[in-house]
Coordinates of C-alpha atoms in Angstrom, one line a residue:
Chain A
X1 CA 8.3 106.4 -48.5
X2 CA 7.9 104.3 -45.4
X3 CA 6.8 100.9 -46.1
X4 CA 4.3 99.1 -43.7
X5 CA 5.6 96.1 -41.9
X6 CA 3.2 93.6 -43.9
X7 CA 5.5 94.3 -47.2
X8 CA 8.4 93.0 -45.5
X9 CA 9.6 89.6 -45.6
X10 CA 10.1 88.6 -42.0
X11 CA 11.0 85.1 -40.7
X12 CA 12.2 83.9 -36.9
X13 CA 15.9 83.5 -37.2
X14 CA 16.5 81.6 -34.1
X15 CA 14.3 79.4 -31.7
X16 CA 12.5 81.1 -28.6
X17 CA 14.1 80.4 -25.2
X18 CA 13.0 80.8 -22.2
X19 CA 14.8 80.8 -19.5
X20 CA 12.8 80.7 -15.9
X21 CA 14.0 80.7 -12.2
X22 CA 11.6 78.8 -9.5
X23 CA 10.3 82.5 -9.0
X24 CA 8.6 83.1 -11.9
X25 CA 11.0 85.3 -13.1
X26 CA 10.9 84.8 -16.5
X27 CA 13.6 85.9 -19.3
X28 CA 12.3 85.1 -23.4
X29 CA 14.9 85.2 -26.1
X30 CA 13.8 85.8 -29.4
X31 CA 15.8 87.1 -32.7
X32 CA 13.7 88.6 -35.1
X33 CA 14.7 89.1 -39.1
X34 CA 13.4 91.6 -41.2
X35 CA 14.6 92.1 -45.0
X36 CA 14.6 95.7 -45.8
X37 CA 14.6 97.4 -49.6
X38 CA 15.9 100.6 -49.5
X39 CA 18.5 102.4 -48.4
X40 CA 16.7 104.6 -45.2
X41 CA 13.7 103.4 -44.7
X42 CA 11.4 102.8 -41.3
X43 CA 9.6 99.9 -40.3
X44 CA 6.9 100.0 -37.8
X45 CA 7.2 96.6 -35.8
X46 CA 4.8 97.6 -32.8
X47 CA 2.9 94.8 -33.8
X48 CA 5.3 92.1 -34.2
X49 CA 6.7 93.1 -30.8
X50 CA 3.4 93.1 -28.8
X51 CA 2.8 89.4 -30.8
X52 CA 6.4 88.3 -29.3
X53 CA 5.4 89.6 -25.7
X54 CA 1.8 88.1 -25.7
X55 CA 3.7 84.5 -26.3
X56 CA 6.3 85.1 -24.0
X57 CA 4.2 84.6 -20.4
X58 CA 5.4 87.8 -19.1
X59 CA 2.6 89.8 -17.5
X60 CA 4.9 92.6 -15.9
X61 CA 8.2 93.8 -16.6
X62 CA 10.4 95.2 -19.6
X63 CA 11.1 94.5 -23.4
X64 CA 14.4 95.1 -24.5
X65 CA 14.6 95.5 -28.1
X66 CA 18.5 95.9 -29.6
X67 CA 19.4 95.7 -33.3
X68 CA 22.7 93.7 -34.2
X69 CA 23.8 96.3 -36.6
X70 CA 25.2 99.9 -36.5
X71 CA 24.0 101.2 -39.2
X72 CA 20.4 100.4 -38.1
X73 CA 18.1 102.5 -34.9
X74 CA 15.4 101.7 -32.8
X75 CA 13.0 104.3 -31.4
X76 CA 9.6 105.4 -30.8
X77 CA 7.7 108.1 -32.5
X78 CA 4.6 108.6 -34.2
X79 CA 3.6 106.6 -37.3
X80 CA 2.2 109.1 -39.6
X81 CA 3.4 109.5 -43.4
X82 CA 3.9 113.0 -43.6
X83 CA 6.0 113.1 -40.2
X84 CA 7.8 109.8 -41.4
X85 CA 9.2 111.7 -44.6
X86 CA 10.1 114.8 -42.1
X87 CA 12.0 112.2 -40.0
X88 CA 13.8 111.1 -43.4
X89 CA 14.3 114.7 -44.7
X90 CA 16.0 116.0 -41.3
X91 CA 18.5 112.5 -40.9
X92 CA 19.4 113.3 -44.2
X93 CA 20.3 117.1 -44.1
X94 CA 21.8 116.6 -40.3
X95 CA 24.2 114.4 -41.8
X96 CA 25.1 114.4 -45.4
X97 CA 25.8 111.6 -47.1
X98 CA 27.7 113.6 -49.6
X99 CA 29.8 115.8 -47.3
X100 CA 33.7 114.2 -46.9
X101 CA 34.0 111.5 -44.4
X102 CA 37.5 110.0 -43.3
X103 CA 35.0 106.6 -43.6
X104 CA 34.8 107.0 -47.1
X105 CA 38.2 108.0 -48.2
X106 CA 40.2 104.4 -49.6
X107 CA 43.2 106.3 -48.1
X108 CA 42.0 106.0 -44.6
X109 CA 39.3 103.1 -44.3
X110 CA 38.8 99.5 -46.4
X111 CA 35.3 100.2 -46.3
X112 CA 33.8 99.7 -49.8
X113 CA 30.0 100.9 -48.5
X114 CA 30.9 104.1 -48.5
X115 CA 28.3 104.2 -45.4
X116 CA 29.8 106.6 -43.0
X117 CA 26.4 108.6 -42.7
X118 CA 24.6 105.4 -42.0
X119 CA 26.7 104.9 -39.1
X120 CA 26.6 108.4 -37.8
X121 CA 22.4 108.0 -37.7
X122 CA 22.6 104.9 -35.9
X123 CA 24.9 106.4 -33.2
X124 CA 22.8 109.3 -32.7
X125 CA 19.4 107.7 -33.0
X126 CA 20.5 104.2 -31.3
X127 CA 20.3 100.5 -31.4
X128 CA 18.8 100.0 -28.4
X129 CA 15.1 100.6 -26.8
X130 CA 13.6 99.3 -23.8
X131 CA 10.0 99.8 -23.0
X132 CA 7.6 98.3 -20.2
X133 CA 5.4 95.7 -20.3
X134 CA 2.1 95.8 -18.2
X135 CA -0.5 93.0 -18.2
X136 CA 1.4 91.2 -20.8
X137 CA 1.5 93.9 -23.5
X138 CA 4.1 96.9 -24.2
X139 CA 2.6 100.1 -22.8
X140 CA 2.8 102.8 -25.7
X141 CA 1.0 106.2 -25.4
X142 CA -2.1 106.3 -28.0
X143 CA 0.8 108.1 -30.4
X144 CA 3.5 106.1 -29.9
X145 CA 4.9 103.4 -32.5
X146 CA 8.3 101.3 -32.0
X147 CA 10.1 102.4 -35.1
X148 CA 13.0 100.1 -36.6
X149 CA 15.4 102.3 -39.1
X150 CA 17.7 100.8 -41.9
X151 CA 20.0 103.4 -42.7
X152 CA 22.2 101.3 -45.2
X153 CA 20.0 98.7 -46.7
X154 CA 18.4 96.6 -48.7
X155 CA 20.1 94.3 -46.3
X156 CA 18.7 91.8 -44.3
X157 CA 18.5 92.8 -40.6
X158 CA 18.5 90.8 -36.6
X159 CA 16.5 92.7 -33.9
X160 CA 17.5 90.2 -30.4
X161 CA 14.1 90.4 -28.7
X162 CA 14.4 90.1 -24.9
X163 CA 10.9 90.5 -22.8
X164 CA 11.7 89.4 -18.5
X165 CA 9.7 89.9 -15.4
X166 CA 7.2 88.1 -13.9
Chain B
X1 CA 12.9 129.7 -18.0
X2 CA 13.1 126.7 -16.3
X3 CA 10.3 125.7 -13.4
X4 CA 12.0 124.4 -10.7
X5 CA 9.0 121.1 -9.9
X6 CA 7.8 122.7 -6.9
X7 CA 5.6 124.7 -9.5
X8 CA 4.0 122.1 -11.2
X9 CA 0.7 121.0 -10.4
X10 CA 1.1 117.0 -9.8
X11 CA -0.9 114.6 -9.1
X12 CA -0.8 110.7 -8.4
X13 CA -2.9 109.3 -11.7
X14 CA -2.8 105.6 -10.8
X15 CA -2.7 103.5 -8.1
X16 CA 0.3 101.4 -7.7
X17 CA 1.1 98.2 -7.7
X18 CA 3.7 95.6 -7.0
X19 CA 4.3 92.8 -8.8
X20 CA 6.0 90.7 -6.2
X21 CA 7.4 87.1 -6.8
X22 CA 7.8 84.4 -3.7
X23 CA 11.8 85.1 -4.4
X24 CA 12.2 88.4 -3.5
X25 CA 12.4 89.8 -6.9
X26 CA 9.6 93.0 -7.2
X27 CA 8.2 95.1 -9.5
X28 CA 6.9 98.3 -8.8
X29 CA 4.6 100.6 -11.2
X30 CA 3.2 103.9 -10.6
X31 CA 2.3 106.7 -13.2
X32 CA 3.0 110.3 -12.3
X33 CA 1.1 113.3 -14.3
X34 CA 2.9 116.6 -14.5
X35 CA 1.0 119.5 -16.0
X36 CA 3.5 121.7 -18.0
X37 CA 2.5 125.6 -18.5
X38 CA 5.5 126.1 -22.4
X39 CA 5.4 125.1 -25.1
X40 CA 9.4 123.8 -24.6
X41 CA 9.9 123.2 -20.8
X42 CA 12.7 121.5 -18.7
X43 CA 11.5 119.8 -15.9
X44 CA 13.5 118.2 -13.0
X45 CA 11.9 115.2 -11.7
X46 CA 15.2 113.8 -9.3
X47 CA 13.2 114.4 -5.8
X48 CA 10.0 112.9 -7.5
X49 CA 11.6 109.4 -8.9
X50 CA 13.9 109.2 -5.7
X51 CA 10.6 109.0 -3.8
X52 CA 9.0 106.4 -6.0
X53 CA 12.1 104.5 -5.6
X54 CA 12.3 104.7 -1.5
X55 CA 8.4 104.1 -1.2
X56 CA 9.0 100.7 -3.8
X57 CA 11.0 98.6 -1.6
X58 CA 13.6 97.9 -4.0
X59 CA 16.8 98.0 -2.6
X60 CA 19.1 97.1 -5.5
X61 CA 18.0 97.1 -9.0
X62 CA 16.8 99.7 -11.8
X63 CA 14.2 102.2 -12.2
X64 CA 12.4 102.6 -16.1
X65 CA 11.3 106.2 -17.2
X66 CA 8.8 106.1 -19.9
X67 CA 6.8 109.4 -20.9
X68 CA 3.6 108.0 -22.7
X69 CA 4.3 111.0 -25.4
X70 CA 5.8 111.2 -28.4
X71 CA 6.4 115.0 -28.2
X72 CA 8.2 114.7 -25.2
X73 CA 11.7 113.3 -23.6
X74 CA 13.7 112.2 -20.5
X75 CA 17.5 112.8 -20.1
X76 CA 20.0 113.6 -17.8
X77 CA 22.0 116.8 -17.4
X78 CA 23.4 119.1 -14.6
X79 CA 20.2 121.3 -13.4
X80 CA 21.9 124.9 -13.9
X81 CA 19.4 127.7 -15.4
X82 CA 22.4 129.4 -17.5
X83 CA 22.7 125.5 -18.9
X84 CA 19.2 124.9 -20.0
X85 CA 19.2 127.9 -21.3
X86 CA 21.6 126.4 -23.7
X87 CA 19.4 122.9 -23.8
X88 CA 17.0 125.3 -25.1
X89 CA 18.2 127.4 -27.6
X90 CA 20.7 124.5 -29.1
X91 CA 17.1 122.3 -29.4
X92 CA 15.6 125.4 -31.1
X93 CA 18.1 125.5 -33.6
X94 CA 18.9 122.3 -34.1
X95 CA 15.3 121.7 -35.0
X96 CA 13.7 124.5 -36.6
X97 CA 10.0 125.1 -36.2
X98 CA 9.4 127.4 -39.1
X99 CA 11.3 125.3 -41.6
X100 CA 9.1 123.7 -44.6
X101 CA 7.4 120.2 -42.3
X102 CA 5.4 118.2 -44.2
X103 CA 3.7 116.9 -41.0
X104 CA 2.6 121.0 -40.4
X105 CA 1.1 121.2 -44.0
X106 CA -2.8 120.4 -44.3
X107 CA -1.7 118.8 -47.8
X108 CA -0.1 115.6 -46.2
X109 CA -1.5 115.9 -42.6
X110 CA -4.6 116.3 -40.7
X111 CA -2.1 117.3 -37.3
X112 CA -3.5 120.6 -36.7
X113 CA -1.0 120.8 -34.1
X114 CA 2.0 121.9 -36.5
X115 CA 4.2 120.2 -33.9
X116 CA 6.7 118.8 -36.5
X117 CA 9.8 120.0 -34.1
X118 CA 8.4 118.7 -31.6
X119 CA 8.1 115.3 -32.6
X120 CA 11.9 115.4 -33.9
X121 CA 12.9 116.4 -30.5
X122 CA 11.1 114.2 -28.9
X123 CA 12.5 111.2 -31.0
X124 CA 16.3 112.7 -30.7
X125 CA 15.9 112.9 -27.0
X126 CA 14.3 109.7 -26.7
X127 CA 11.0 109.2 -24.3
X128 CA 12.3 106.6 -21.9
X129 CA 16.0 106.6 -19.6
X130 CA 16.7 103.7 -17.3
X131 CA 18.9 104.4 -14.3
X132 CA 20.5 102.0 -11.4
X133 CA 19.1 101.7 -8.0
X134 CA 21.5 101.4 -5.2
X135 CA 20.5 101.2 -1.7
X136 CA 17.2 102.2 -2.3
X137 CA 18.0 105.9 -4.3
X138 CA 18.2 106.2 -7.4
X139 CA 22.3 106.2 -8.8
X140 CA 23.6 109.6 -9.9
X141 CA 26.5 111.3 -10.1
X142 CA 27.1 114.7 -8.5
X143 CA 25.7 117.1 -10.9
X144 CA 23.5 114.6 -13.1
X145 CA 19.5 115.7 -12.6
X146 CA 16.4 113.8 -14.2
X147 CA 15.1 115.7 -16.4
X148 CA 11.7 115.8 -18.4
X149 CA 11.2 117.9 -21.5
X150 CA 7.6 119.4 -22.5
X151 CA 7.9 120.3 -26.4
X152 CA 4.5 120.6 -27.4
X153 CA 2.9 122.2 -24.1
X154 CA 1.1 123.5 -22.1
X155 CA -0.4 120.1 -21.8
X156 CA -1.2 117.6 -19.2
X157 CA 1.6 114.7 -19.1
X158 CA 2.1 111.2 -18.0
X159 CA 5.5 109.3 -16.9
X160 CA 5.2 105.3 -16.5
X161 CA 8.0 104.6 -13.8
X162 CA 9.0 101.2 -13.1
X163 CA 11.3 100.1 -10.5
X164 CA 12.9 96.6 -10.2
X165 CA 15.0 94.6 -8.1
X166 CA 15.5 93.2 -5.3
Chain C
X1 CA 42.7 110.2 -32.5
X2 CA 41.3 107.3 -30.9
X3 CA 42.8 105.8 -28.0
X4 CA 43.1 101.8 -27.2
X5 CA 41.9 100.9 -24.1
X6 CA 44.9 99.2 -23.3
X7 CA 47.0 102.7 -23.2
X8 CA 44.5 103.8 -20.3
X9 CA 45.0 103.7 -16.5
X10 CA 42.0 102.0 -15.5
X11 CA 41.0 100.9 -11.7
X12 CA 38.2 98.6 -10.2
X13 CA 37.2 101.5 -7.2
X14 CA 34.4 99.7 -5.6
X15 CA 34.7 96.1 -4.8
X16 CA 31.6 93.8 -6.3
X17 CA 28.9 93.0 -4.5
X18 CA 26.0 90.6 -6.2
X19 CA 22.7 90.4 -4.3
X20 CA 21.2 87.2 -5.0
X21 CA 18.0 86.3 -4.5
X22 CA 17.3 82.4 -3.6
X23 CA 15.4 82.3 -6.9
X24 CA 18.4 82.3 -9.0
X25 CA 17.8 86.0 -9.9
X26 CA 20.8 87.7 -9.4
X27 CA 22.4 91.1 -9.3
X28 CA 25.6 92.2 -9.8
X29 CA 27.4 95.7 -9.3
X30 CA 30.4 97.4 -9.9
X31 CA 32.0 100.6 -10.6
X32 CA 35.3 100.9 -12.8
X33 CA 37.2 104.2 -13.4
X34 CA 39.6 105.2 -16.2
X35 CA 41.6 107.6 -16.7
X36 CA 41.1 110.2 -19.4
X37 CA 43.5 112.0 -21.1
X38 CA 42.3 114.2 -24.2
X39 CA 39.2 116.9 -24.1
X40 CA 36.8 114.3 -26.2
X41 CA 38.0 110.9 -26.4
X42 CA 36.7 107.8 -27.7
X43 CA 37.5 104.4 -25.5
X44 CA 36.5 101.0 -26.4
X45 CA 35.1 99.4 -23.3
X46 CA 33.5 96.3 -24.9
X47 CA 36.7 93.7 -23.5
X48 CA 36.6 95.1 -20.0
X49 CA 32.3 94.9 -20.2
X50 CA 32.8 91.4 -21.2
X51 CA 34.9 90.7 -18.2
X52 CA 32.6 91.8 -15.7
X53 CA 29.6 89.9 -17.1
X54 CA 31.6 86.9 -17.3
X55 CA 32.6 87.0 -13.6
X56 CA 29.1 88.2 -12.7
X57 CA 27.8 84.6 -13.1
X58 CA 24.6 86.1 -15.1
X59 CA 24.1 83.6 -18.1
X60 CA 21.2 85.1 -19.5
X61 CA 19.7 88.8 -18.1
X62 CA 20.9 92.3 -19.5
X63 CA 24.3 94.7 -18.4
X64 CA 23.3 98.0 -17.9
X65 CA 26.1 100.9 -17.8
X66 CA 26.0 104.3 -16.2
X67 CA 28.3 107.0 -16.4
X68 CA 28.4 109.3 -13.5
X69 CA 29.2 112.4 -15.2
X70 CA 27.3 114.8 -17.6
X71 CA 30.3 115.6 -19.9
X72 CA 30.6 111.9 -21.1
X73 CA 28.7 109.2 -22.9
X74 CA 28.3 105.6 -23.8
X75 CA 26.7 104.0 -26.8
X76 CA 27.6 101.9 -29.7
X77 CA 29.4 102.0 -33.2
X78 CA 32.3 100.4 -35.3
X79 CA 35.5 100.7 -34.0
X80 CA 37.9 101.9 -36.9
X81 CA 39.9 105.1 -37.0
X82 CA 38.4 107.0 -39.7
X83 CA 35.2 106.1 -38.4
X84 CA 36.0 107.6 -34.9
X85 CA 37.8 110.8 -36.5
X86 CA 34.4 111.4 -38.3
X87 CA 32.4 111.0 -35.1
X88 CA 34.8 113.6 -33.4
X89 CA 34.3 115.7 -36.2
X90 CA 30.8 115.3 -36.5
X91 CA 30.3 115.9 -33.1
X92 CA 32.5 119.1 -33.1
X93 CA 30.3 120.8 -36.0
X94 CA 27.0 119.9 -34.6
X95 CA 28.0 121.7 -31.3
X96 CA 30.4 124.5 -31.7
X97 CA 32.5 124.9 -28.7
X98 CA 33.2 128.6 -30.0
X99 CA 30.0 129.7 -30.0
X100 CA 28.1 131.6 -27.7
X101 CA 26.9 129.5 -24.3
X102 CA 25.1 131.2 -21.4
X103 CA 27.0 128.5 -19.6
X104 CA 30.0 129.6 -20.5
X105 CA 29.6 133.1 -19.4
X106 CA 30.6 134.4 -16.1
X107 CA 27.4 137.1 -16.2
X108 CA 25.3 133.8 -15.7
X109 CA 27.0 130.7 -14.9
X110 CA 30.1 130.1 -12.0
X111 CA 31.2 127.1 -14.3
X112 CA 34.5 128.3 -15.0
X113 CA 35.1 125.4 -17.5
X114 CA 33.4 126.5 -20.3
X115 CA 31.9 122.9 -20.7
X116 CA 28.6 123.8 -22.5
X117 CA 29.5 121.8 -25.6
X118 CA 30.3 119.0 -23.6
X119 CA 27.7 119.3 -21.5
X120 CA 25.1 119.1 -24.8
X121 CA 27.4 116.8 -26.4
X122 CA 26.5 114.1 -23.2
X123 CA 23.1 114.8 -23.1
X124 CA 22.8 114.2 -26.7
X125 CA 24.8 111.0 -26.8
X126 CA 23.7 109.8 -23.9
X127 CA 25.2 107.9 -20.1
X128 CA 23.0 105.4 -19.9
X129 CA 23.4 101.9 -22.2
X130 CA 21.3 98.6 -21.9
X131 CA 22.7 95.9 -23.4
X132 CA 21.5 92.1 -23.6
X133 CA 23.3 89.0 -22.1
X134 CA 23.7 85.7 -23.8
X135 CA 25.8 82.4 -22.7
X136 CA 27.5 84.7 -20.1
X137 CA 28.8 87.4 -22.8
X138 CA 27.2 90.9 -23.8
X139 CA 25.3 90.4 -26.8
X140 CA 26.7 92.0 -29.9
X141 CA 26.5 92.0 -33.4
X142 CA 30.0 91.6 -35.4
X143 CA 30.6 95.0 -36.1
X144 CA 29.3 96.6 -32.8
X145 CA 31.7 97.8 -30.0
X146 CA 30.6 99.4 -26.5
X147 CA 32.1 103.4 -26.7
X148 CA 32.9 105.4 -23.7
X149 CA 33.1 109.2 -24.8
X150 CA 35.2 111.6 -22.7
X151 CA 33.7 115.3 -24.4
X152 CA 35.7 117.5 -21.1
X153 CA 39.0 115.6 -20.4
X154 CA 41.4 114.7 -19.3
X155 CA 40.1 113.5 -15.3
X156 CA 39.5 110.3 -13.9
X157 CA 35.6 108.9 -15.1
X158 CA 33.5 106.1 -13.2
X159 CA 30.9 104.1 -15.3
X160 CA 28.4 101.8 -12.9
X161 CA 28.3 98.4 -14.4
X162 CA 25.0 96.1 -13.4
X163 CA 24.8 92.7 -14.3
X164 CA 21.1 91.6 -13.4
X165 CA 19.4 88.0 -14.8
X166 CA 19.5 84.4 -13.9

């Protein structure tokens, strides 16, 4: 089941920076941690990223959200229980974790996770999103959510946060 | 089939702006409304964005697609009926409408749309694409069109476009 | 199998031009080629990405990559070789290049390369890639490498490298 962003332990990893030309072009660095508990599971951090671009002084311009991690995604879609266990259902019958994968064979790969699926989701859902900001919030349609995916937790994941403009 | 854009009732929704800073850096926002007719519709939206992009006064820079739906996408692929035919049919199948949703069953949802493949395509595709400007046009290579997908139409539609720079 | 970069022909066609604006905001541009010699290929462009950023003089800002062709793409994974050869595969059972493509057939399409699973392949994957940059390198997490996919070699490919910030 998806688990709402309040259950999640969360702390800033790194200090804000901000780095501003005379213009008022503005860039704010932030790195964001979330700990996740299962193993695919979907986090809705809309509101953690509006709270980010409200503090970062820009009014107009862009948020660029991109996850340190490959077997992680960021994207948008509607935050709706039912459709969130439809997103899990089809991730997990377009790639089977159980089918053979070279990634998983000790014969050709050291890698003990046994994870090749959770890297084939983040490739074809991706790590990076980058939405606009308007009068100094992110501009989402009335249905849409920014949607962090763990596809091989419980781990403990970075999102690099950067909002610029003016 | 695909409708070339010359069908498609269009229409200016917001007035634009620019966001303009004393150093010559510029933001330019404009939302364009495109009123699809299918339920799963490819629209080509080159011509439209290339004129945002001269009218913006950016020279050198990028320009930020965002459709403010879920149950819709923007990508880029040669503009050849024969090939979005394909798009079509491989999205079809891919994503299978009549397959068991939970987001299309009154148990779990109160969506009366039963629009469960729409939203997976929409979140495959992804809702926003952000190209290069280069003397004032928009970058693309010889057979690369911007496209918009409709999968949940005949609706009315709304793409935020951005353009930055200098 | 995967190829190292370093095996590749690879040319700067365009010299670099940076537009600077006297805030400190700057742009910078280039377009690199390489060389291409399998039907889908796998290239690791994060080391020659890193370069350009470095000599871009863009401490902090984002690098943003475009191919120019439909039949490629460019996002992110781990680079080890049983990870690519599941990719490949993974790629080459989600899109049949055997099946039947209205692309592909000369009743409806004068494409004589029978491209249609590239051409979905690209689209799917994606030619556009936004990454962040930090201290004058491409921000990445450890296990993260920049992937340019050739899905209709061999020819000669041109990504469109921007480097924008302060």
């Amino acid at each position: 089941m998806s688990t709402p962003s309040g259950n999640l332990a969360e702390a800033v990893a790194v200090a804000p920076e901000t780095a501003s030309a005379p213009s008022g072009f503005k860039i704010f660095n932030r790195i964001v941690d979330w700990i996740t508990n299962e193993r695919m599971q979907l986090i809705n951090i809309t509101d953690r990223i509006n709270d980010i671009v409200r503090k970062s002084g820009v009014r107009d311009g862009v948020v660029h959200l991109q996850s340190l991690h490959t077997t992680t995604a960021v994207f948008i879609n509607e935050w709706q229980d039912a459709l969130l266990h439809d997103v899990r259902a089809f991730l997990d019958d377009l790639i089977d974790r159980e089918s053979y994968w070279r990634h998983n064979d000790p014969q050709y790969s050291d890698c003990e996770r046994r994870n090749a699926d959770s890297h084939l989701r983040g490739m074809l859902m991706g790590q990076t999103l980058c939405l606009q900001v308007r009068n100094s919030a992110v501009l989402l349609g009335t249905w849409q959510s920014i949607i962090l995916a763990e596809f091989d937790g419980p781990r403990s994941r970075s999102l690099s946060i950067q909002v610029s403009g003016v």
